[in-house]
Amino acid sequence: MTKATANSTLPKPCLGYPSRSAAIRALRAKGLSNHQISEQTGIPRSSIGALAPRESKEPRSRPENEQNRSAGYKLGQHGHLSISVNIEIRQMLRPFAAKRNLPLEVFITDLIEKIAEDGLADAVMDDGV
């Protein structure tokens, strides 16, 4: 059995998985949102990205025919849709991510998920539909 040191902790089993990170990855693979994962596991949504980042930190190679865009979307790693947000918008959102101690990409994803899950798109767009 592994012993915890002063600077580390033992993995915490979750939903039959050996760790909370493993549970998060498995639930994501089933298509669950961070909100749904939080509800099923009891892990705060703000901790989910830290325990299991969505994508590896390794740089990905771009196909030769992919255009550089300031904003848009493409099919990304693991079949997830990747949305690019222009730098000005990213800079505006950075303080909100920092306030929650979240990486910017995780904050943007959580923001979009929250808007969709709570039916807030009309309120955000202020179109009254």
mmCIF file of C-alpha atoms in Angstrom:
data_model
loop_
_atom_site.group_PDB
_atom_site.id
_atom_site.type_symbol
_atom_site.label_atom_id
_atom_site.label_comp_id
_atom_site.label_asym_id
_atom_site.label_seq_id
_atom_site.Cartn_x
_atom_site.Cartn_y
_atom_site.Cartn_z
ATOM 1 C CA MET A 1 0.000 0.000 0.000
ATOM 2 C CA THR A 2 1.273 3.498 -0.834
ATOM 3 C CA LYS A 3 1.934 5.808 2.103
ATOM 4 C CA ALA A 4 1.090 9.497 1.941
ATOM 5 C CA THR A 5 3.927 11.932 2.485
ATOM 6 C CA ALA A 6 3.718 15.483 3.810
ATOM 7 C CA ASN A 7 3.509 16.784 0.220
ATOM 8 C CA SER A 8 1.143 14.223 -1.282
ATOM 9 C CA THR A 9 -2.159 12.541 -0.610
ATOM 10 C CA LEU A 10 -3.484 9.136 -1.435
ATOM 11 C CA PRO A 11 -5.966 8.855 -4.311
ATOM 12 C CA LYS A 12 -9.578 8.972 -3.137
ATOM 13 C CA PRO A 13 -11.738 6.209 -4.640
ATOM 14 C CA CYS A 14 -14.927 7.475 -6.252
ATOM 15 C CA LEU A 15 -17.925 5.617 -7.738
ATOM 16 C CA GLY A 16 -15.918 2.387 -7.850
ATOM 17 C CA TYR A 17 -12.955 4.005 -9.636
ATOM 18 C CA PRO A 18 -9.521 4.083 -7.976
ATOM 19 C CA SER A 19 -9.452 7.898 -7.887
ATOM 20 C CA ARG A 20 -11.635 10.947 -8.392
ATOM 21 C CA SER A 21 -9.635 11.771 -11.550
ATOM 22 C CA ALA A 22 -10.358 8.330 -12.991
ATOM 23 C CA ALA A 23 -14.063 8.762 -12.212
ATOM 24 C CA ILE A 24 -14.140 12.177 -13.908
ATOM 25 C CA ARG A 25 -12.407 10.852 -17.035
ATOM 26 C CA ALA A 26 -14.791 7.880 -17.213
ATOM 27 C CA LEU A 27 -17.881 10.066 -16.818
ATOM 28 C CA ARG A 28 -16.592 12.513 -19.441
ATOM 29 C CA ALA A 29 -16.074 9.579 -21.798
ATOM 30 C CA LYS A 30 -19.768 8.812 -21.307
ATOM 31 C CA GLY A 31 -20.583 12.373 -22.416
ATOM 32 C CA LEU A 32 -21.479 13.898 -19.052
ATOM 33 C CA SER A 33 -20.950 17.617 -18.455
ATOM 34 C CA ASN A 34 -18.942 18.975 -15.521
ATOM 35 C CA HIS A 35 -22.241 19.913 -13.863
ATOM 36 C CA GLN A 36 -23.552 16.345 -14.172
ATOM 37 C CA ILE A 37 -20.229 14.909 -12.982
ATOM 38 C CA SER A 38 -20.322 17.199 -9.955
ATOM 39 C CA GLU A 39 -23.845 16.072 -9.109
ATOM 40 C CA GLN A 40 -22.956 12.369 -9.399
ATOM 41 C CA THR A 41 -19.620 12.506 -7.564
ATOM 42 C CA GLY A 42 -20.089 15.334 -5.082
ATOM 43 C CA ILE A 43 -16.874 16.917 -6.388
ATOM 44 C CA PRO A 44 -17.223 20.715 -6.717
ATOM 45 C CA ARG A 45 -17.358 21.820 -10.363
ATOM 46 C CA SER A 46 -14.466 24.183 -9.703
ATOM 47 C CA SER A 47 -12.271 21.175 -8.779
ATOM 48 C CA ILE A 48 -13.166 18.925 -11.708
ATOM 49 C CA GLY A 49 -10.857 20.641 -14.228
ATOM 50 C CA ALA A 50 -7.961 20.598 -11.780
ATOM 51 C CA LEU A 51 -8.404 16.890 -11.042
ATOM 52 C CA ALA A 52 -8.764 15.855 -14.691
ATOM 53 C CA PRO A 53 -7.880 18.486 -17.309
ATOM 54 C CA ARG A 54 -9.856 18.081 -20.534
ATOM 55 C CA GLU A 55 -6.855 17.885 -22.853
ATOM 56 C CA SER A 56 -3.196 17.063 -22.460
ATOM 57 C CA LYS A 57 -0.733 19.930 -22.198
ATOM 58 C CA GLU A 58 1.274 18.545 -25.131
ATOM 59 C CA PRO A 59 1.092 20.756 -28.217
ATOM 60 C CA ARG A 60 -0.985 19.304 -31.021
ATOM 61 C CA SER A 61 0.104 19.430 -34.607
ATOM 62 C CA ARG A 62 -2.284 21.266 -36.923
ATOM 63 C CA PRO A 63 -3.345 19.860 -40.263
ATOM 64 C CA GLU A 64 -1.808 21.741 -43.175
ATOM 65 C CA ASN A 65 -5.189 22.791 -44.506
ATOM 66 C CA GLU A 66 -6.408 24.232 -41.181
ATOM 67 C CA GLN A 67 -6.645 27.996 -41.320
ATOM 68 C CA ASN A 68 -5.471 30.198 -38.467
ATOM 69 C CA ARG A 69 -8.570 31.898 -37.149
ATOM 70 C CA SER A 70 -9.134 34.415 -34.363
ATOM 71 C CA ALA A 71 -12.425 32.680 -33.526
ATOM 72 C CA GLY A 72 -14.312 29.648 -34.782
ATOM 73 C CA TYR A 73 -14.696 25.969 -34.099
ATOM 74 C CA LYS A 74 -13.245 22.612 -35.131
ATOM 75 C CA LEU A 75 -13.529 18.982 -34.174
ATOM 76 C CA GLY A 76 -10.859 18.460 -31.543
ATOM 77 C CA GLN A 77 -9.245 15.699 -29.575
ATOM 78 C CA HIS A 78 -11.500 12.788 -28.495
ATOM 79 C CA GLY A 79 -14.261 13.965 -30.840
ATOM 80 C CA HIS A 80 -15.029 17.053 -28.739
ATOM 81 C CA LEU A 81 -15.881 20.249 -30.511
ATOM 82 C CA SER A 82 -13.163 22.826 -29.884
ATOM 83 C CA ILE A 83 -14.124 26.475 -29.913
ATOM 84 C CA SER A 84 -11.521 29.157 -30.345
ATOM 85 C CA VAL A 85 -12.121 32.508 -28.711
ATOM 86 C CA ASN A 86 -10.294 35.596 -29.915
ATOM 87 C CA ILE A 87 -7.596 37.048 -27.713
ATOM 88 C CA GLU A 88 -9.530 40.169 -26.690
ATOM 89 C CA ILE A 89 -12.401 38.086 -25.332
ATOM 90 C CA ARG A 90 -9.966 35.726 -23.595
ATOM 91 C CA GLN A 91 -8.317 38.716 -21.898
ATOM 92 C CA MET A 92 -11.724 39.980 -20.708
ATOM 93 C CA LEU A 93 -12.545 36.564 -19.207
ATOM 94 C CA ARG A 94 -9.137 35.959 -17.596
ATOM 95 C CA PRO A 95 -9.930 37.843 -14.318
ATOM 96 C CA PHE A 96 -13.114 35.811 -13.822
ATOM 97 C CA ALA A 97 -11.158 32.553 -14.273
ATOM 98 C CA ALA A 98 -8.429 33.758 -11.906
ATOM 99 C CA LYS A 99 -11.036 34.701 -9.282
ATOM 100 C CA ARG A 100 -12.152 31.051 -9.328
ATOM 101 C CA ASN A 101 -8.592 29.705 -9.539
ATOM 102 C CA LEU A 102 -9.422 27.958 -12.833
ATOM 103 C CA PRO A 103 -7.435 27.695 -16.042
ATOM 104 C CA LEU A 104 -9.015 29.998 -18.626
ATOM 105 C CA GLU A 105 -10.035 27.137 -20.937
ATOM 106 C CA VAL A 106 -11.795 25.334 -18.087
ATOM 107 C CA PHE A 107 -13.581 28.547 -17.066
ATOM 108 C CA ILE A 108 -14.792 29.176 -20.640
ATOM 109 C CA THR A 109 -16.034 25.591 -20.946
ATOM 110 C CA ASP A 110 -17.790 25.754 -17.570
ATOM 111 C CA LEU A 111 -19.343 29.108 -18.499
ATOM 112 C CA ILE A 112 -20.783 27.751 -21.743
ATOM 113 C CA GLU A 113 -22.008 24.568 -20.018
ATOM 114 C CA LYS A 114 -23.711 26.608 -17.276
ATOM 115 C CA ILE A 115 -25.449 28.857 -19.808
ATOM 116 C CA ALA A 116 -26.719 25.823 -21.722
ATOM 117 C CA GLU A 117 -27.687 23.682 -18.723
ATOM 118 C CA ASP A 118 -29.560 26.477 -16.943
ATOM 119 C CA GLY A 119 -31.316 27.723 -20.099
ATOM 120 C CA LEU A 120 -29.686 31.156 -19.818
ATOM 121 C CA ALA A 121 -28.876 31.741 -23.490
ATOM 122 C CA ASP A 122 -31.817 34.109 -24.014
ATOM 123 C CA ALA A 123 -30.982 36.048 -20.857
ATOM 124 C CA VAL A 124 -27.317 36.323 -21.818
ATOM 125 C CA MET A 125 -28.123 37.381 -25.366
ATOM 126 C CA ASP A 126 -30.820 39.751 -24.027
ATOM 127 C CA ASP A 127 -33.128 39.043 -26.920
ATOM 128 C CA GLY A 128 -36.164 38.200 -24.799
ATOM 129 C CA VAL A 129 -37.071 35.153 -26.876
#
